[in-house]
XYZ file of C-alpha atoms in Angstrom:
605
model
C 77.403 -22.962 -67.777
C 76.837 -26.484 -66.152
C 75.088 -24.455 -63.227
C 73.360 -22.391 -65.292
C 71.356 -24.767 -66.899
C 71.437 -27.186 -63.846
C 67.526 -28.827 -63.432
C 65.455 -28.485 -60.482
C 65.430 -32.004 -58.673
C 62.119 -33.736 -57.897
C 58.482 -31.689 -57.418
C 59.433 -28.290 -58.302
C 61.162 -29.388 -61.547
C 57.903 -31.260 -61.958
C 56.293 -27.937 -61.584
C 58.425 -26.198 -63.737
C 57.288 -28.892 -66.134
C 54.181 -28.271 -65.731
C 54.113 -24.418 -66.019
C 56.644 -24.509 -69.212
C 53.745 -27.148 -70.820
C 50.781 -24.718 -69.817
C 52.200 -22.157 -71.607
C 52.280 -23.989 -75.197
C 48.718 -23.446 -75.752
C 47.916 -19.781 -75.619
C 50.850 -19.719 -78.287
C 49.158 -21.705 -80.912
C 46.865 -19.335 -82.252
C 49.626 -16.122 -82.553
C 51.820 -18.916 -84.283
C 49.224 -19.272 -86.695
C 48.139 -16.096 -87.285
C 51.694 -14.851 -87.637
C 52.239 -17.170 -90.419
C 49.588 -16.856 -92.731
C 50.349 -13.022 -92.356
C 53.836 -13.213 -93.496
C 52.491 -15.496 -96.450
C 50.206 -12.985 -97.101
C 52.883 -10.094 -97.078
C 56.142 -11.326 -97.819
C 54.647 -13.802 -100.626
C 56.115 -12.934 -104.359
C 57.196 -15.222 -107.385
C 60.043 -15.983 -106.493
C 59.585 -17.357 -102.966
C 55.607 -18.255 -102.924
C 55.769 -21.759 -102.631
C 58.806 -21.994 -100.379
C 57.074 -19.577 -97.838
C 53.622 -21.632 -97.703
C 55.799 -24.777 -97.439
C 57.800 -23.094 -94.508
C 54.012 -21.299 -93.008
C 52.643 -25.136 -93.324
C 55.997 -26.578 -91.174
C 55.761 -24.227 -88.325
C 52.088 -24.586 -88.393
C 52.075 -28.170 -87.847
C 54.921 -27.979 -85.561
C 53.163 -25.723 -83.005
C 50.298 -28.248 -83.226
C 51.942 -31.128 -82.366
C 53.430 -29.361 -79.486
C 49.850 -28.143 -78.180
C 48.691 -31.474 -78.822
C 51.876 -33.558 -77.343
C 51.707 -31.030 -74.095
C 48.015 -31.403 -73.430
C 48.549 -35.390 -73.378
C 51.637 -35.177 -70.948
C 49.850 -32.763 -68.508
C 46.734 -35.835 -68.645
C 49.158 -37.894 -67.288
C 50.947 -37.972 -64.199
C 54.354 -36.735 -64.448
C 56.687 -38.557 -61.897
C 60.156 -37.573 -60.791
C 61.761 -40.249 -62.686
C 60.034 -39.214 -65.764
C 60.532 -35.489 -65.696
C 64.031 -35.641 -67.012
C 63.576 -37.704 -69.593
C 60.316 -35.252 -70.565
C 62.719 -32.123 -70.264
C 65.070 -33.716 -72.849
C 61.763 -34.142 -75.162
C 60.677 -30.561 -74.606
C 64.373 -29.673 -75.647
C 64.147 -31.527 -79.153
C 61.114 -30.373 -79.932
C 61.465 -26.706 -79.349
C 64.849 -26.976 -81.073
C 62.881 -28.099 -84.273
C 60.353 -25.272 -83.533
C 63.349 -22.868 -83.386
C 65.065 -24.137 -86.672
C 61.301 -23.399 -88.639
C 61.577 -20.516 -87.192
C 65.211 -19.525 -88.106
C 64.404 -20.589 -91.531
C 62.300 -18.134 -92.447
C 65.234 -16.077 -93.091
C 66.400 -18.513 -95.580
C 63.016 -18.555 -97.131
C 62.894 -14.660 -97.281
C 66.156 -12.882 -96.974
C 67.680 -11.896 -100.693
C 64.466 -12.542 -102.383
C 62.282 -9.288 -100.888
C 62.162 -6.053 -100.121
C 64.555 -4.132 -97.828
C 61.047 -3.426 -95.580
C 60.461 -7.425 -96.167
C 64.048 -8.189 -94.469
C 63.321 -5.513 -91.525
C 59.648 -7.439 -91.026
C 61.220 -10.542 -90.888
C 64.068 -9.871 -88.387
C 61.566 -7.947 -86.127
C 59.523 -11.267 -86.367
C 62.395 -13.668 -85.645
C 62.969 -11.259 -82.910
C 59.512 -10.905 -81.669
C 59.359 -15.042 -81.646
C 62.400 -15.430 -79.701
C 61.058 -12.894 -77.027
C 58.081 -14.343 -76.696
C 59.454 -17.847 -76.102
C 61.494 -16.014 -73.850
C 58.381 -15.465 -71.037
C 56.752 -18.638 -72.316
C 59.899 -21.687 -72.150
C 62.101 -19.527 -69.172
C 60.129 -22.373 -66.271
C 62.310 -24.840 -67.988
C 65.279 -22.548 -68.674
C 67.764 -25.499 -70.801
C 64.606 -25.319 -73.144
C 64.689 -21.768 -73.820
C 68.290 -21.651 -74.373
C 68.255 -24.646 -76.891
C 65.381 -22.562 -78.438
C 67.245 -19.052 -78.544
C 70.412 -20.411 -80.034
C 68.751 -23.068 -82.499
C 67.196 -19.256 -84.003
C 70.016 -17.295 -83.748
C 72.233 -19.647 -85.181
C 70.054 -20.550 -88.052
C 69.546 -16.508 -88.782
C 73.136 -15.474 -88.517
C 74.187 -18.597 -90.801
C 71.978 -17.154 -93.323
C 73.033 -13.634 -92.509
C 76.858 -14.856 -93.068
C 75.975 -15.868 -96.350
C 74.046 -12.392 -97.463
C 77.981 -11.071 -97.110
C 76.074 -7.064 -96.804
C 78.122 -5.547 -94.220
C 74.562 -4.177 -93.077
C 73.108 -7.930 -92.407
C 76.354 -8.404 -90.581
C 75.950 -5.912 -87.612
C 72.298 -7.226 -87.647
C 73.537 -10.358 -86.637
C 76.058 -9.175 -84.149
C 73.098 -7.035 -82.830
C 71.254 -10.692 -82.490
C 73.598 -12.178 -80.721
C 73.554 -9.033 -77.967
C 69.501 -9.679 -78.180
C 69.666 -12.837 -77.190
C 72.224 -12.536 -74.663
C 70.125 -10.600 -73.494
C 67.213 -12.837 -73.450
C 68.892 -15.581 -71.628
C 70.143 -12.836 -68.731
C 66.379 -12.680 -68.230
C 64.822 -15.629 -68.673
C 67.107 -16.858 -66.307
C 65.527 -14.280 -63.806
C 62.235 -15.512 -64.619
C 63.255 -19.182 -63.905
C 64.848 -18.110 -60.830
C 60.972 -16.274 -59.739
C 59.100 -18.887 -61.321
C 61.204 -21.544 -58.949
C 61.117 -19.194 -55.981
C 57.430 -19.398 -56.429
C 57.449 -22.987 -57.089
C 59.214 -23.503 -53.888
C 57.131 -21.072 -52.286
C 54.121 -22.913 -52.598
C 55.442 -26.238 -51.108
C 56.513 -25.085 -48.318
C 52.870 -23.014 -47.941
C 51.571 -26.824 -48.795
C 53.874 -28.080 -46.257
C 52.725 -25.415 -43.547
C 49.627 -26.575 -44.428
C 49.705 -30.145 -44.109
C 51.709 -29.957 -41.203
C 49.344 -27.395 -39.480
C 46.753 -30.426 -40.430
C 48.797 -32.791 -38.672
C 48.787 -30.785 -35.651
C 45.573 -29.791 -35.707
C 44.587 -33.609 -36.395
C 46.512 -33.889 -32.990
C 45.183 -31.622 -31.127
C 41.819 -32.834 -31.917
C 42.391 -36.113 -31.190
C 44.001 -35.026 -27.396
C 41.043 -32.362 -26.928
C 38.984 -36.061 -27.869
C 41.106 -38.255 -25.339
C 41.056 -35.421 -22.726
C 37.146 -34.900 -23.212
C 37.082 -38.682 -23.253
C 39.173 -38.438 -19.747
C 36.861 -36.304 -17.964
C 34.244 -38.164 -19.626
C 35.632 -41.355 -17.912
C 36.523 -39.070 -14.722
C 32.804 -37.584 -14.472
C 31.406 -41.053 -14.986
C 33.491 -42.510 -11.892
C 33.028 -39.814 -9.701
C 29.306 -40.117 -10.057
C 28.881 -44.040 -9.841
C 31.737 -44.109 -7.082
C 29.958 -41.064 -5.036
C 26.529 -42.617 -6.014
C 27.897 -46.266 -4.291
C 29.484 -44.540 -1.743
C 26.227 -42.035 -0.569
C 23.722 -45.376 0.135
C 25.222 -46.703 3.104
C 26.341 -43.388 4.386
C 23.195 -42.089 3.920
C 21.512 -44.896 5.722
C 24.267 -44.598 8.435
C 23.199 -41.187 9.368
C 19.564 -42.408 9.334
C 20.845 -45.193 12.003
C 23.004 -42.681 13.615
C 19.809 -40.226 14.609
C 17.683 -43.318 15.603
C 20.394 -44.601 18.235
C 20.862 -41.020 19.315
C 17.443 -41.092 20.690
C 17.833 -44.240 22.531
C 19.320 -44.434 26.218
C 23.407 -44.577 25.943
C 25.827 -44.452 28.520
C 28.165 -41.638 28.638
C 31.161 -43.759 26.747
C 28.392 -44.726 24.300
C 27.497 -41.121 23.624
C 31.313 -40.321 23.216
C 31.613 -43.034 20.415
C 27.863 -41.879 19.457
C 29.509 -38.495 18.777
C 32.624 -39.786 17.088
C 31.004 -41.343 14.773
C 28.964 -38.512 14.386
C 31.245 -36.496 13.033
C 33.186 -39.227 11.049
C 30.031 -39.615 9.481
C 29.515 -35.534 8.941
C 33.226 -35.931 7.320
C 32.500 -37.932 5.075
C 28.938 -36.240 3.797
C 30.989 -32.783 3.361
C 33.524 -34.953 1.004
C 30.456 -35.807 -0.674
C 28.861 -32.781 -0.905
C 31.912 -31.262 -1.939
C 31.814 -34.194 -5.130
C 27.642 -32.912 -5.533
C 28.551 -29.486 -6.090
C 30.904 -29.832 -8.069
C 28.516 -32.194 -10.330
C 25.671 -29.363 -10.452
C 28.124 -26.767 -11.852
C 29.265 -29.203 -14.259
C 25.560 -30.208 -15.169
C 24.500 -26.801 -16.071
C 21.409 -27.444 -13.575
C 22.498 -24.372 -11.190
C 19.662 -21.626 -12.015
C 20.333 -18.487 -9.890
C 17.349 -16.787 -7.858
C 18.334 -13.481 -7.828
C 16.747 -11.178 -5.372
C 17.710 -8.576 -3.003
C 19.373 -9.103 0.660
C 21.900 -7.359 3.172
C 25.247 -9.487 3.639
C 25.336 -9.060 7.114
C 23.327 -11.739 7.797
C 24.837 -14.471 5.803
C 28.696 -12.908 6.836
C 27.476 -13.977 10.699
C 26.065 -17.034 9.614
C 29.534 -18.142 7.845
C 31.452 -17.039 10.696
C 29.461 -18.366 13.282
C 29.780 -22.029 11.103
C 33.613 -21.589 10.326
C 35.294 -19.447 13.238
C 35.755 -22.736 15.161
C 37.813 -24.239 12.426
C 40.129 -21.220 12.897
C 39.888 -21.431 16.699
C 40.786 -24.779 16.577
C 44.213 -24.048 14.411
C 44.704 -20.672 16.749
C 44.743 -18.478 14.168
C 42.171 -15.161 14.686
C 38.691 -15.170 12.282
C 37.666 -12.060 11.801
C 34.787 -10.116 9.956
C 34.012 -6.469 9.718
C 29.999 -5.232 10.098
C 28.282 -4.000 7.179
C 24.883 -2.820 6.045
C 25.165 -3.029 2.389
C 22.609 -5.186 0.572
C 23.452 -6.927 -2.356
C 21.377 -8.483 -5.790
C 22.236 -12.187 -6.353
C 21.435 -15.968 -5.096
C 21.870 -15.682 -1.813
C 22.679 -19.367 -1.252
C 24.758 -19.579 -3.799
C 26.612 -16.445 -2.642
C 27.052 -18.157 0.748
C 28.742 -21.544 -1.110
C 31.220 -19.325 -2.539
C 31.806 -17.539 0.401
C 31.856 -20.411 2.459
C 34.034 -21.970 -0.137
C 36.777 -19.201 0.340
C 36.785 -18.904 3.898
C 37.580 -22.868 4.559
C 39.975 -22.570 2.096
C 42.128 -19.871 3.642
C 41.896 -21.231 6.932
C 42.820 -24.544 5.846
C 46.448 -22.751 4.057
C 46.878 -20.377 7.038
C 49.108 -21.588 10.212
C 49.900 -18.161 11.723
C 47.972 -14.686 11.592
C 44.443 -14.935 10.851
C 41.365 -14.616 7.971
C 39.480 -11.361 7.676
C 36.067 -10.865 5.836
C 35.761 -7.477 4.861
C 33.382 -5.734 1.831
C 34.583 -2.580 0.420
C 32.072 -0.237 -2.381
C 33.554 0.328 -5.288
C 31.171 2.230 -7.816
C 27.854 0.430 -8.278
C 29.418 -3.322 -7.187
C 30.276 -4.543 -3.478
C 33.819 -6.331 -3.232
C 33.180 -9.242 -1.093
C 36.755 -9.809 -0.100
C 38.191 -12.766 2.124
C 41.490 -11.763 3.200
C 44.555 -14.535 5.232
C 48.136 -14.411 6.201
C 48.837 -18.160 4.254
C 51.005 -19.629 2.208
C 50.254 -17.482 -0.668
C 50.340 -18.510 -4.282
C 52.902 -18.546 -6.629
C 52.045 -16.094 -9.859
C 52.758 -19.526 -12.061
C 50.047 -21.479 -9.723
C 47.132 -18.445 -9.701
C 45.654 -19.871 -12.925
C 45.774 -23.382 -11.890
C 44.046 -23.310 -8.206
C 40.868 -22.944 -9.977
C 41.439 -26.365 -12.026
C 39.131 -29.330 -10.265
C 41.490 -31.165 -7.519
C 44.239 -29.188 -7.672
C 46.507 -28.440 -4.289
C 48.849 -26.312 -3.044
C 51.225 -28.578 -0.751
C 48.910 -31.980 -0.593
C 51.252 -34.130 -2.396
C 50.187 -36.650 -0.259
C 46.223 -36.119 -0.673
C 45.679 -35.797 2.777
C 42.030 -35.745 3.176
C 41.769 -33.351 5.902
C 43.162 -30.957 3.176
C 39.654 -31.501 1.323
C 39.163 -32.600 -2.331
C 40.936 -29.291 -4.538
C 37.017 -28.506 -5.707
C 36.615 -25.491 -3.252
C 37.613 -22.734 -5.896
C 36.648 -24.753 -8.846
C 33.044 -24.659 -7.387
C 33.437 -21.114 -6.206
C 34.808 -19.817 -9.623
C 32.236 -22.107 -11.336
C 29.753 -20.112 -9.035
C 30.344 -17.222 -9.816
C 30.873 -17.438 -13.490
C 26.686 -18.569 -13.097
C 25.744 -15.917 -11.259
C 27.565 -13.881 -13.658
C 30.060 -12.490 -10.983
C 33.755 -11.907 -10.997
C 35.890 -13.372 -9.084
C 39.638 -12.421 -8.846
C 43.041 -13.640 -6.476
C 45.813 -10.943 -5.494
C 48.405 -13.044 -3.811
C 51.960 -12.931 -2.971
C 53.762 -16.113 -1.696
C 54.650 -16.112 1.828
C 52.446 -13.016 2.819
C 49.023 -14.775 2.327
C 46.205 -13.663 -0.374
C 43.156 -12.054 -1.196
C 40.044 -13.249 -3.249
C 37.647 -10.636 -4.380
C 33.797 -11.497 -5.379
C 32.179 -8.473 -7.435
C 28.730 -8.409 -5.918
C 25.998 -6.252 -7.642
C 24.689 -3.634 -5.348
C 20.735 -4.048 -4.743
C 18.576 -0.534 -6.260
C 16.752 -0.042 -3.106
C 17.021 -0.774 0.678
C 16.366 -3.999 1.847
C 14.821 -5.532 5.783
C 17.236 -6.778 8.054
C 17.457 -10.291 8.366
C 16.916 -11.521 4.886
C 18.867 -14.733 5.184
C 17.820 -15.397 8.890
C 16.019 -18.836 9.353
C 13.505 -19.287 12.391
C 14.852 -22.580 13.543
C 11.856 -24.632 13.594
C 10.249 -26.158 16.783
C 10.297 -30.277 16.824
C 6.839 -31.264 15.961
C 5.480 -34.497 15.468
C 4.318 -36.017 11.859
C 0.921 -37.349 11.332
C 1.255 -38.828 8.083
C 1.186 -42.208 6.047
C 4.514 -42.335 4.922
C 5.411 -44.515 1.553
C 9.173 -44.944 1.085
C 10.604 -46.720 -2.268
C 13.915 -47.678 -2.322
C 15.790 -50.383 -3.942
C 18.995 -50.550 -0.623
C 17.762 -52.886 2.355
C 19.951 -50.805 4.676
C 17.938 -47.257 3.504
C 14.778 -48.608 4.104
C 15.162 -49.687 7.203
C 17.322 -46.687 8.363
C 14.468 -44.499 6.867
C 11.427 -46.595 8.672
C 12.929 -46.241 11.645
C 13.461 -42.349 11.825
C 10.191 -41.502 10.209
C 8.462 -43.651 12.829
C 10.031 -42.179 15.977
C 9.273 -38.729 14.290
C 5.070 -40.241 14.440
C 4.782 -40.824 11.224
C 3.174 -44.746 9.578
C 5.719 -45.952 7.666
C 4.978 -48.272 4.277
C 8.471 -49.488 2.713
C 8.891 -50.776 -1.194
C 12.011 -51.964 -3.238
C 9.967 -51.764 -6.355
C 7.131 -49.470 -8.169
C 4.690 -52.155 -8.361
C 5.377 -53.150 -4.386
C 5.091 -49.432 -3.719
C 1.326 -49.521 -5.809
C 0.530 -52.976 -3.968
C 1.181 -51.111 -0.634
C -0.563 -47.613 -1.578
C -3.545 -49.394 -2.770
C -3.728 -51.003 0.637
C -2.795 -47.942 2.560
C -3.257 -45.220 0.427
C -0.220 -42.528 1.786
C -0.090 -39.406 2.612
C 3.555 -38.304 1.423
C 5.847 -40.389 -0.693
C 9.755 -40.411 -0.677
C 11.198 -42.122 -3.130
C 15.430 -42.999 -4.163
C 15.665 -41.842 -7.631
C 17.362 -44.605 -9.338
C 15.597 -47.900 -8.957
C 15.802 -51.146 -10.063
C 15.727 -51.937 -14.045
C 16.854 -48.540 -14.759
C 13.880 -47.483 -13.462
C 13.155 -44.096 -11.524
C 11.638 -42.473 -8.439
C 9.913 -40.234 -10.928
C 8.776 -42.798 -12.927
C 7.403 -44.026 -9.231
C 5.684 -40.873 -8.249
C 3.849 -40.233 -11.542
C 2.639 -43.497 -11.510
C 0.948 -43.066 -7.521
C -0.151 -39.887 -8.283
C -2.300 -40.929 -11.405
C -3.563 -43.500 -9.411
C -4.256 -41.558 -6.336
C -3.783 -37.266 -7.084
C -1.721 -35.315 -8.261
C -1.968 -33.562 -5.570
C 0.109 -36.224 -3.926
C 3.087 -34.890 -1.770
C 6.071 -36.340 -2.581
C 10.296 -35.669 -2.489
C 12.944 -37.271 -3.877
C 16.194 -38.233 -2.899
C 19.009 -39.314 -5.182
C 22.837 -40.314 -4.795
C 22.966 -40.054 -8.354
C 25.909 -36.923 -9.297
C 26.043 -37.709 -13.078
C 25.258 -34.410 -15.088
C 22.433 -36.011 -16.568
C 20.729 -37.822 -13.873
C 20.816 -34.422 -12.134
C 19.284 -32.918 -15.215
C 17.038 -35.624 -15.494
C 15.926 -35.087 -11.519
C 15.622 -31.568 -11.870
C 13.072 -31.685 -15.014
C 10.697 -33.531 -13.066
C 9.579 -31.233 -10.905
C 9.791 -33.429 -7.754
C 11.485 -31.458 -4.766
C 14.631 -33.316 -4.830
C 17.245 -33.669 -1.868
C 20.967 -35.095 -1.739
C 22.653 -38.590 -0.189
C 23.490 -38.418 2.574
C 20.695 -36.196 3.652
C 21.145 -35.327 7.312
C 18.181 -35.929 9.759
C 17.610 -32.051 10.018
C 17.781 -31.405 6.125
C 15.401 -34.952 5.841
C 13.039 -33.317 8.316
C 12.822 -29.444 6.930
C 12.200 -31.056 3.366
C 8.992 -33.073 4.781
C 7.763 -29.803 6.276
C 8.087 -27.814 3.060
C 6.377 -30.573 0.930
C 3.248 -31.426 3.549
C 2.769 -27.422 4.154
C 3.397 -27.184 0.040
C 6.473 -24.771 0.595
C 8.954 -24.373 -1.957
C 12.584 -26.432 -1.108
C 15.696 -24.428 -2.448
C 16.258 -26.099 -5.546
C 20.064 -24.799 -6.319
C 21.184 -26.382 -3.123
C 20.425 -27.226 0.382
C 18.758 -25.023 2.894
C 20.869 -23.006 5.078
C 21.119 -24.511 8.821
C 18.857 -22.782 10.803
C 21.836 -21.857 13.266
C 21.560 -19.104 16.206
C 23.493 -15.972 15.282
C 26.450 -15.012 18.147
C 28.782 -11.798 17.745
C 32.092 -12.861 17.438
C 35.093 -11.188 16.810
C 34.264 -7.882 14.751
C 36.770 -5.904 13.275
């Protein structure tokens, strides 16, 4: 019995509270109603004024209930107080239950046989009812139930009719049966109860988490935040003096050396082309990032740019004596074709920088209406764990120790970032130890297309007859960039500042301005050439250069409309980007210019 009417400990006997009080309302008006009928039809001389008294009791009773419940469900209900509030609820009801018992005292032996069967079907009706309504709180209903029946079967005792007597027994059965179920309907009602804490504390905790993993996605965005900003002042700091290195470098190639001086001439030369592919490497990278890579999409055979990437990377294979090779095809293609040839480039240095034996092949293969651009090598291979991550910025396979000549890790970022703009698919089939295979799903183009599409005419040195206005806030650039332009024949004005640059213009008005475009006082080489060119054209020629990689200095560059080239801008990518702006032709504007370089047949498979 002690287990049977055991409480609930804490919240859900709180709840239970709280549901058991809830109910005690909707009863109020049936209590009344029942009354005043069984006033109105039980009623005679004899037990009249008893009856109203006993109508009146109840009545006030199941008022003070409503009223008490209301005022305890205003307030909170603690743990410590829920107890003491069950015990309350017990007294109370037990009161309710003896007005309600005594209606057989008020009515039994003074009415009608069809007056005693109304009144038992009543107590009976009552003590169901309480049943579904006092069960959450299951010690209440059973202090209610036998408060009734006792106060009934007392009365029924007394009656000493045999009849009245197996009514009672048939009472006590009711209500046995009554408790059987309303303690199944505590057991539900704290099943639900429980229910619905631990969906709260699902909930909660789910907040938690999520609260967590809003605040790492924050610290990681946050990270790369931090990350994108150092990259981009770092590679900014880092592209001024090699930029104006490589300006030095092609001005003391044209002087007289001796042969050791053109040895060191040409070491330093390609230190100094090292360290502008790191760079360029950290640029692309920045542009994919940026969102500023806009596709031109256009129509061209593959051939072309396949001999131009071999004829570029073969003698990085050559040089580790493995075999490049690349098999001839006449299929023509829709997509950026300079962007196309950063991917592919992209793949090809990165298989011949994982493969020691065996050798790379570049093959394409139709399949339906797409061309699989495929770069094959007998590497490493890649683990199936690792396939996802080799497309995460700087990640390696077997560079624990960083070693530069094992690049950055941003080849297949910048590929895969690639090709997700151009809206191409790019997918890995590797198996460790055996080497791998990277596929790029190239469009094919609707109609046939010249020969030669991607071929550059290498252009013929010519000499510049132009003013020359150069703005730039770096000592070292200035006079790197004075130099060159003046053994290419050009007049050469230099300025650190806007208003030096519209002292000097006013003076000499120029014919082509090239400006850096960060400047002092967080000024800019736009800023610069909008200012010349109201004063003297818009018509003006004029390029920009920037070392700036931040997403939104590139955005920034790119919306005004300046050509814009890249620290460290080589003497050949310096000079093609003065031709295109004084003969007003159009500078590739997703990246640089592909090297005019002589087309040999290599190795074809």
């Amino acid at each position: 019995m002690t287990g049977f009417l055991r409480l609930a400990d804490g919240r859900t006997l709180v709840e239970q509270l709280r549901l058991q009080l809830g109910n005690i309302g909707s009863s109020v008006g049936p209590t009344i109603g029942v009354a005043l009928l069984l006033v109105w039809v039980l009623a005679n001389d004899t037990n009249a004024l008893a009856l109203r008294l006993w109508a009146g009791i109840v009545i006030l009773i199941k008022l003070y209930c409503a009223r008490d419940a209301r005022r305890t469900l205003a307030r909170e209900i603690s743990f410590e107080r829920a107890p003491r509030l069950v015990w309350r609820q017990m007294a109370l009801n037990g009161i309710d239950a003896a007005a309600w018992g005594a209606l057989a005292w008020v009515t039994l032996g003074s009415t009608s046989t069809a007056g005693s069967i109304l009144v038992i079907a009543v107590l009976a009706g009552v003590a169901g009812s309480s049943m579904s309504s006092l069960s959450p709180v299951l010690p209440v209903f059973v202090v209610f139930g036998t408060i009734e029946l006792a106060v009934l079967a007392a009365k029924l005792v007394l009656l000493g009719d045999p009849a009245f007597n197996a009514l009672g027994a048939a009472g006590v059965l009711y209500v046995a049966t009554l408790l059987g179920q309303a303690r199944n309907g505590a057991r539900a009602a704290r099943a639900a109860i429980d229910l619905r804490f631990e969906n709260l504390e699902l909930i909660e905790r789910l907040r938690i988490e999520t609260g967590h993993a809003q605040a790492a996605q924050l610290k990681a965005d946050e990270a790369n935040l931090a990350k994108s900003k150092f990259l981009a002042a770092a590679s900014h700091d880092l592209r001024q003096p090699i930029h104006a290195q490589g300006l030095f470098l092609e001005v003391l190639a044209r002087s007289k050396l001796s042969a050791a001086q053109y040895d060191a001439l040409a070491n330093a030369r390609a230190t100094w082309h090292a360290s502008a592919e790191m760079l360029d490497t950290l640029l692309d990278f920045s542009r994919i990032e940026a969102g500023v890579v806009e596709p031109q999409m256009q129509d061209f055979q593959l051939q072309p740019l396949l001999n131009r990437i071999e004829n570029e990377l073969a003698p990085q294979a050559d040089a580790k004596g493995i075999v490049y090779r690349s098999r001839e095809t006449h299929a023509a293609v829709r997509s950026d074709p300079a962007l196309v040839a950063l991917i592919l480039r992209n793949l090809v240095s990165n298989a011949i920088r994982y493969t020691d034996s065996g050798g790379v092949l570049v093959a394409c293969r139709a399949r339906r209406r797409e061309l699989l651009l495929e770069v094959w090598d007998t590497g490493i291979g890649i683990a199936p764990t690792q396939q996802g991550e080799i497309f995460r910025e700087f990640h390696q396979l077997g560079n624990a120790e960083r070693d530069r000549r094992k690049g950055l890790g941003l080849g297949l970022a910048i590929a895969q970032g690639l090709a997700r703009a151009l809206g191409h698919s790019l997918s890995l089939v590797s198996v460790p130890g055996r080497g791998s295979v990277f596929r790029l799903a190239l469009p094919m183009a609707q109609a046939g297309v010249a020969s030669g599409g991607l071929e550059a005419a290498a252009g013929h040195a010519r000499v510049f007859d132009v003013r020359v206005l150069v703005i730039d806030d770096d000592e070292a650039v200035r006079a790197g960039m004075k130099q060159l332009l003046t053994a290419w024949g050009c007049e050469c004005d230099v300025a650190d500042s806007i208003e030096d640059a519209q002292a000097l213009a006013r003076a000499h008005p120029p014919g082509l301005v090239i400006s850096d475009y960060r400047l002092r006082e967080l000024r800019t080489g736009a800023e610069a050439i909008a200012a010349l060119r109201a004063e003297f054209g818009e018509q003006l020629p004029a390029l920009l250069i920037t070392g700036d990689t931040a997403p939104q200095r590139l955005r920034e560059a790119r919306a005004s409309g300046v050509p814009l080239l890249h620290k460290p801008v080589s003497p050949n990518e310096l000079y093609r980007g003065l031709t295109c702006v004084l003969n007003d032709l159009e500078i590739d504007s997703a990246f640089a210019v592909l090297e005019a370089v002589p087309v040999q047949t290599r190795r074809r498979a």
